[in-house]
């Protein structure tokens, strides 16, 4: 007498094996896609952070240079005999526009607060 009458052969059939393989392959593809997307997002955040740090470093460097120039000019003004002060040279409209545009970009990038932006803008327009 046969055991398991009507079961046919033992183990999963061809269709069940193909279906199981498709499910495993689909799951692996989905997981790999999510991992790749997460890695790309992390790399982009790192690049943006590095760019923001570079801009901040450039601003600090420019501030140090400006303060050194001001200090030397102040030292030279104290050493020189008092004379009639010449009128300060106004920057050209193109230079002023370029500086204001740069300030706007820094504020948009989040490197300047609105208060710092307003202060620098007032200094430029004064």
mmCIF file of C-alpha atoms in Angstrom:
data_model
loop_
_atom_site.group_PDB
_atom_site.id
_atom_site.type_symbol
_atom_site.label_atom_id
_atom_site.label_comp_id
_atom_site.label_asym_id
_atom_site.label_seq_id
_atom_site.Cartn_x
_atom_site.Cartn_y
_atom_site.Cartn_z
ATOM 1 C CA UNK A 1 0.000 0.000 0.000
ATOM 2 C CA UNK A 2 1.267 3.502 -0.836
ATOM 3 C CA UNK A 3 1.719 6.046 1.795
ATOM 4 C CA UNK A 4 0.489 9.593 1.232
ATOM 5 C CA UNK A 5 -1.968 8.643 -1.458
ATOM 6 C CA UNK A 6 -2.547 11.612 -3.782
ATOM 7 C CA UNK A 7 0.487 13.636 -2.708
ATOM 8 C CA UNK A 8 2.546 12.943 -5.740
ATOM 9 C CA UNK A 9 6.268 13.395 -5.361
ATOM 10 C CA UNK A 10 7.860 14.468 -2.152
ATOM 11 C CA UNK A 11 9.070 18.040 -1.552
ATOM 12 C CA UNK A 12 8.009 21.299 -3.199
ATOM 13 C CA UNK A 13 7.137 21.248 -6.838
ATOM 14 C CA UNK A 14 8.757 23.281 -9.581
ATOM 15 C CA UNK A 15 6.215 26.096 -9.351
ATOM 16 C CA UNK A 16 6.685 26.473 -5.577
ATOM 17 C CA UNK A 17 10.472 26.582 -6.000
ATOM 18 C CA UNK A 18 10.229 29.261 -8.721
ATOM 19 C CA UNK A 19 7.812 31.313 -6.596
ATOM 20 C CA UNK A 20 10.058 31.097 -3.529
ATOM 21 C CA UNK A 21 13.097 32.137 -5.606
ATOM 22 C CA UNK A 22 11.184 35.125 -7.025
ATOM 23 C CA UNK A 23 10.171 36.283 -3.539
ATOM 24 C CA UNK A 24 13.750 36.009 -2.252
ATOM 25 C CA UNK A 25 15.144 37.853 -5.293
ATOM 26 C CA UNK A 26 12.521 40.605 -5.017
ATOM 27 C CA UNK A 27 13.226 41.097 -1.319
ATOM 28 C CA UNK A 28 16.973 41.255 -1.942
ATOM 29 C CA UNK A 29 16.483 43.833 -4.694
ATOM 30 C CA UNK A 30 14.270 46.006 -2.491
ATOM 31 C CA UNK A 31 16.716 45.882 0.422
ATOM 32 C CA UNK A 32 19.673 46.676 -1.838
ATOM 33 C CA UNK A 33 17.776 49.643 -3.302
ATOM 34 C CA UNK A 34 17.023 51.059 0.146
ATOM 35 C CA UNK A 35 20.618 50.607 1.295
ATOM 36 C CA UNK A 36 21.915 52.338 -1.844
ATOM 37 C CA UNK A 37 19.487 55.252 -1.406
ATOM 38 C CA UNK A 38 20.494 55.664 2.239
ATOM 39 C CA UNK A 39 24.192 55.657 1.333
ATOM 40 C CA UNK A 40 23.664 58.247 -1.402
ATOM 41 C CA UNK A 41 21.682 60.497 0.965
ATOM 42 C CA UNK A 42 24.418 60.252 3.604
ATOM 43 C CA UNK A 43 27.106 61.087 1.036
ATOM 44 C CA UNK A 44 25.125 64.108 -0.164
ATOM 45 C CA UNK A 45 24.623 65.374 3.407
ATOM 46 C CA UNK A 46 28.355 64.986 4.024
ATOM 47 C CA UNK A 47 29.199 66.945 0.863
ATOM 48 C CA UNK A 48 26.775 69.730 1.781
ATOM 49 C CA UNK A 49 28.241 69.910 5.288
ATOM 50 C CA UNK A 50 31.771 70.107 3.897
ATOM 51 C CA UNK A 51 30.743 72.901 1.505
ATOM 52 C CA UNK A 52 29.095 74.839 4.342
ATOM 53 C CA UNK A 53 32.196 74.427 6.522
ATOM 54 C CA UNK A 54 34.398 75.665 3.684
ATOM 55 C CA UNK A 55 32.220 78.750 3.223
ATOM 56 C CA UNK A 56 32.342 79.413 6.953
ATOM 57 C CA UNK A 57 36.124 78.990 6.962
ATOM 58 C CA UNK A 58 36.387 81.454 4.052
ATOM 59 C CA UNK A 59 34.254 83.982 5.945
ATOM 60 C CA UNK A 60 36.378 83.666 9.083
ATOM 61 C CA UNK A 61 39.543 84.039 7.041
ATOM 62 C CA UNK A 62 38.163 87.156 5.346
ATOM 63 C CA UNK A 63 37.135 88.584 8.746
ATOM 64 C CA UNK A 64 40.660 88.017 10.111
ATOM 65 C CA UNK A 65 42.200 89.680 7.075
ATOM 66 C CA UNK A 66 39.804 92.621 7.379
ATOM 67 C CA UNK A 67 40.583 93.056 11.076
ATOM 68 C CA UNK A 68 44.342 92.911 10.420
ATOM 69 C CA UNK A 69 44.032 95.519 7.686
ATOM 70 C CA UNK A 70 41.924 97.733 9.952
ATOM 71 C CA UNK A 71 44.455 97.363 12.770
ATOM 72 C CA UNK A 72 47.337 98.330 10.491
ATOM 73 C CA UNK A 73 45.403 101.262 9.105
ATOM 74 C CA UNK A 74 44.546 102.393 12.638
ATOM 75 C CA UNK A 75 48.225 102.075 13.645
ATOM 76 C CA UNK A 76 49.297 104.038 10.588
ATOM 77 C CA UNK A 77 46.673 106.705 11.276
ATOM 78 C CA UNK A 78 47.958 107.136 14.854
ATOM 79 C CA UNK A 79 51.564 107.380 13.692
ATOM 80 C CA UNK A 80 50.832 109.897 10.922
ATOM 81 C CA UNK A 81 50.271 113.559 11.783
ATOM 82 C CA UNK A 82 46.620 114.572 11.681
ATOM 83 C CA UNK A 83 45.563 115.823 8.298
ATOM 84 C CA UNK A 84 42.278 116.536 6.666
ATOM 85 C CA UNK A 85 40.596 113.179 6.331
ATOM 86 C CA UNK A 86 39.795 112.385 2.727
ATOM 87 C CA UNK A 87 36.256 111.325 1.965
ATOM 88 C CA UNK A 88 36.002 107.558 2.051
ATOM 89 C CA UNK A 89 35.800 106.070 -1.422
ATOM 90 C CA UNK A 90 32.381 104.658 -2.132
ATOM 91 C CA UNK A 91 32.372 101.209 -3.691
ATOM 92 C CA UNK A 92 30.994 101.022 -7.187
ATOM 93 C CA UNK A 93 27.454 99.847 -7.715
ATOM 94 C CA UNK A 94 28.741 96.588 -9.229
ATOM 95 C CA UNK A 95 30.954 95.893 -6.192
ATOM 96 C CA UNK A 96 28.102 96.706 -3.822
ATOM 97 C CA UNK A 97 25.730 94.437 -5.740
ATOM 98 C CA UNK A 98 28.272 91.581 -5.695
ATOM 99 C CA UNK A 99 28.807 91.928 -1.943
ATOM 100 C CA UNK A 100 25.061 92.040 -1.218
ATOM 101 C CA UNK A 101 24.503 89.004 -3.445
ATOM 102 C CA UNK A 102 27.233 87.102 -1.590
ATOM 103 C CA UNK A 103 25.625 88.014 1.751
ATOM 104 C CA UNK A 104 22.255 86.799 0.467
ATOM 105 C CA UNK A 105 23.780 83.484 -0.601
ATOM 106 C CA UNK A 106 25.384 83.035 2.818
ATOM 107 C CA UNK A 107 22.059 83.738 4.526
ATOM 108 C CA UNK A 108 20.258 81.299 2.204
ATOM 109 C CA UNK A 109 22.895 78.635 2.954
ATOM 110 C CA UNK A 110 22.207 79.139 6.672
ATOM 111 C CA UNK A 111 25.652 80.514 7.486
ATOM 112 C CA UNK A 112 24.317 83.961 8.457
ATOM 113 C CA UNK A 113 21.334 84.705 10.660
ATOM 114 C CA UNK A 114 18.846 87.362 9.615
ATOM 115 C CA UNK A 115 20.293 89.721 12.236
ATOM 116 C CA UNK A 116 23.856 89.221 10.981
ATOM 117 C CA UNK A 117 22.678 89.709 7.408
ATOM 118 C CA UNK A 118 20.921 92.967 8.336
ATOM 119 C CA UNK A 119 24.013 94.193 10.199
ATOM 120 C CA UNK A 120 26.360 93.476 7.283
ATOM 121 C CA UNK A 121 23.901 94.988 4.794
ATOM 122 C CA UNK A 122 23.671 98.178 6.862
ATOM 123 C CA UNK A 123 27.473 98.317 7.072
ATOM 124 C CA UNK A 124 27.751 98.028 3.282
ATOM 125 C CA UNK A 125 25.075 100.616 2.559
ATOM 126 C CA UNK A 126 26.405 103.121 5.117
#
